[in-house]
GROMACS .gro file of C-alpha atoms in nm:
model
  155
    1MET     CA    1  -0.361  -0.681   2.302
    2ASN     CA    2  -0.654  -0.763   2.078
    3ALA     CA    3  -0.684  -0.870   1.713
    4THR     CA    4  -0.730  -0.513   1.590
    5ASP     CA    5  -0.412  -0.407   1.769
    6ILE     CA    6  -0.223  -0.692   1.603
    7ILE     CA    7  -0.351  -0.592   1.258
    8LEU     CA    8  -0.238  -0.234   1.323
    9ILE     CA    9   0.106  -0.350   1.434
   10ASN     CA   10   0.132  -0.564   1.122
   11LEU     CA   11   0.039  -0.276   0.891
   12LYS     CA   12   0.286  -0.045   1.063
   13GLU     CA   13   0.564  -0.305   1.042
   14ILE     CA   14   0.496  -0.364   0.675
   15ARG     CA   15   0.546   0.007   0.614
   16ARG     CA   16   0.917  -0.069   0.641
   17SER     CA   17   0.869  -0.050   0.268
   18ILE     CA   18   0.957   0.319   0.311
   19ARG     CA   19   1.317   0.210   0.368
   20VAL     CA   20   1.311   0.045   0.027
   21TRP     CA   21   1.135   0.336  -0.141
   22GLU     CA   22   1.384   0.584  -0.002
   23ALA     CA   23   1.673   0.368  -0.123
   24ILE     CA   24   1.575   0.418  -0.486
   25PRO     CA   25   1.822   0.666  -0.636
   26GLU     CA   26   1.656   0.978  -0.780
   27ASP     CA   27   1.791   0.895  -1.125
   28LYS     CA   28   1.631   0.547  -1.107
   29LEU     CA   29   1.277   0.644  -1.007
   30ASP     CA   30   1.158   0.600  -1.367
   31TRP     CA   31   1.335   0.266  -1.411
   32ASN     CA   32   1.135  -0.047  -1.486
   33PRO     CA   33   1.247  -0.392  -1.601
   34ASP     CA   34   1.030  -0.381  -1.914
   35LYS     CA   35   0.767  -0.168  -2.084
   36GLU     CA   36   0.482  -0.364  -1.925
   37ALA     CA   37   0.601  -0.311  -1.566
   38MET     CA   38   0.546  -0.014  -1.339
   39THR     CA   39   0.839   0.217  -1.280
   40CYS     CA   40   0.979   0.235  -0.928
   41LEU     CA   41   0.790   0.554  -0.851
   42GLU     CA   42   0.471   0.428  -1.014
   43MET     CA   43   0.485   0.127  -0.783
   44VAL     CA   44   0.521   0.349  -0.477
   45ARG     CA   45   0.220   0.548  -0.595
   46HIS     CA   46   0.030   0.226  -0.665
   47VAL     CA   47   0.080   0.101  -0.308
   48LEU     CA   48  -0.025   0.431  -0.152
   49GLU     CA   49  -0.322   0.482  -0.384
   50SER     CA   50  -0.437   0.121  -0.338
   51GLU     CA   51  -0.440   0.165   0.037
   52TYR     CA   52  -0.661   0.471  -0.010
   53TYR     CA   53  -0.892   0.272  -0.239
   54TYR     CA   54  -0.911  -0.018   0.008
   55HIS     CA   55  -0.992   0.226   0.288
   56LEU     CA   56  -1.290   0.353   0.089
   57ALA     CA   57  -1.392  -0.001  -0.012
   58ILE     CA   58  -1.398  -0.104   0.353
   59LYS     CA   59  -1.610   0.199   0.442
   60ASN     CA   60  -1.837   0.102   0.151
   61SER     CA   61  -1.837  -0.268   0.249
   62GLY     CA   62  -1.731  -0.347  -0.106
   63SER     CA   63  -1.597  -0.225  -0.436
   64LEU     CA   64  -1.662   0.133  -0.536
   65LYS     CA   65  -1.880   0.197  -0.838
   66GLU     CA   66  -1.680   0.511  -0.904
   67PHE     CA   67  -1.334   0.592  -0.776
   68ASN     CA   68  -1.207   0.947  -0.802
   69SER     CA   69  -0.852   0.920  -0.681
   70PRO     CA   70  -0.682   1.226  -0.536
   71PHE     CA   71  -0.354   1.069  -0.653
   72GLU     CA   72  -0.451   1.036  -1.018
   73LYS     CA   73  -0.391   1.385  -1.152
   74ARG     CA   74  -0.080   1.455  -0.946
   75PRO     CA   75   0.249   1.443  -1.132
   76LEU     CA   76   0.504   1.193  -1.008
   77HIS     CA   77   0.800   1.376  -0.857
   78SER     CA   78   0.962   1.190  -0.570
   79VAL     CA   79   0.910   0.932  -0.300
   80LYS     CA   80   0.913   1.210  -0.040
   81ASP     CA   81   0.636   1.395  -0.226
   82GLU     CA   82   0.425   1.078  -0.252
   83LEU     CA   83   0.466   1.001   0.118
   84GLU     CA   84   0.383   1.355   0.223
   85PHE     CA   85   0.070   1.358   0.007
   86ALA     CA   86  -0.046   1.017   0.137
   87LYS     CA   87   0.029   1.091   0.504
   88SER     CA   88  -0.319   1.209   0.606
   89TYR     CA   89  -0.489   0.931   0.408
   90ARG     CA   90  -0.270   0.674   0.581
   91GLN     CA   91  -0.356   0.816   0.924
   92GLN     CA   92  -0.729   0.813   0.845
   93PHE     CA   93  -0.698   0.449   0.738
   94LEU     CA   94  -0.519   0.348   1.059
   95ASP     CA   95  -0.765   0.549   1.269
   96MET     CA   96  -1.057   0.369   1.103
   97ILE     CA   97  -0.901   0.029   1.173
   98SER     CA   98  -0.858   0.114   1.541
   99THR     CA   99  -1.237   0.147   1.574
  100PHE     CA  100  -1.308  -0.213   1.474
  101SER     CA  101  -1.396  -0.472   1.735
  102LYS     CA  102  -1.295  -0.837   1.734
  103GLU     CA  103  -1.646  -0.920   1.617
  104ASP     CA  104  -1.626  -0.667   1.333
  105LEU     CA  105  -1.322  -0.846   1.194
  106THR     CA  106  -1.525  -1.161   1.137
  107THR     CA  107  -1.880  -1.034   1.082
  108ILE     CA  108  -1.824  -0.741   0.845
  109GLN     CA  109  -1.803  -0.864   0.488
  110ILE     CA  110  -1.628  -0.675   0.210
  111ASP     CA  111  -1.802  -0.760  -0.116
  112ARG     CA  112  -1.570  -0.735  -0.411
  113SER     CA  113  -1.748  -1.004  -0.609
  114ASP     CA  114  -1.700  -0.784  -0.917
  115VAL     CA  115  -1.331  -0.882  -0.898
  116GLY     CA  116  -1.392  -1.232  -0.767
  117TYR     CA  117  -1.415  -1.231  -0.390
  118VAL     CA  118  -1.606  -1.153  -0.074
  119ARG     CA  119  -1.386  -1.145   0.238
  120SER     CA  120  -1.427  -1.080   0.606
  121LEU     CA  121  -1.291  -0.747   0.723
  122GLY     CA  122  -1.004  -0.913   0.911
  123ASP     CA  123  -0.905  -1.111   0.602
  124MET     CA  124  -0.924  -0.800   0.386
  125LEU     CA  125  -0.705  -0.598   0.622
  126MET     CA  126  -0.440  -0.869   0.625
  127ARG     CA  127  -0.444  -0.886   0.245
  128ILE     CA  128  -0.396  -0.511   0.220
  129GLY     CA  129  -0.073  -0.556   0.411
  130TYR     CA  130   0.020  -0.851   0.191
  131HIS     CA  131  -0.032  -0.636  -0.120
  132GLU     CA  132   0.223  -0.384   0.005
  133SER     CA  133   0.464  -0.661   0.102
  134VAL     CA  134   0.455  -0.812  -0.244
  135HIS     CA  135   0.536  -0.478  -0.405
  136THR     CA  136   0.816  -0.419  -0.155
  137GLY     CA  137   0.966  -0.748  -0.266
  138GLN     CA  138   0.931  -0.643  -0.628
  139LEU     CA  139   1.112  -0.317  -0.561
  140LEU     CA  140   1.390  -0.501  -0.379
  141GLN     CA  141   1.432  -0.710  -0.692
  142TYR     CA  142   1.432  -0.395  -0.907
  143LEU     CA  143   1.715  -0.258  -0.692
  144ARG     CA  144   1.905  -0.585  -0.729
  145ILE     CA  145   1.869  -0.577  -1.108
  146MET     CA  146   1.983  -0.213  -1.115
  147LYS     CA  147   2.281  -0.312  -0.897
  148VAL     CA  148   2.179  -0.062  -0.633
  149ASP     CA  149   2.247  -0.122  -0.264
  150ARG     CA  150   1.941  -0.265  -0.095
  151PRO     CA  151   1.845  -0.156   0.255
  152ARG     CA  152   1.827  -0.406   0.537
  153ILE     CA  153   1.461  -0.424   0.626
  154TRP     CA  154   1.464  -0.743   0.834
  155ASP     CA  155   1.531  -0.763   1.206
   0.00000   0.00000   0.00000
């Protein structure tokens, strides 16, 4: 097993977030703790759309000057709808990662100095997973506040 394989395993394991997303009751998808926060369904969309953006940023070796999101104009309906729409984008992202060598993970630089950083590809890929993990934790807290049963996502 090489470093790229480990990154792929990590990203697939992190996608346990689906268990949390699917635990959100239909009547709570628009819930948020305050007016400044994303709703549950907006957060699901944010994670999926961000992964798409990061995929393009990696292909671009940095931030995009223009980002036309295929998610943007779609109405928010359900977690199932969001997952179905994002399915092919997710697969393309994972397929791209599988092409990277050990050397690529350290030598390719992703320049996002416009938002304050330049990172190696390996670092960037790990942070993409971390981004999703943070939002999964937020949604678990949302469920707790709503007094909704939370799924067991830990082994």
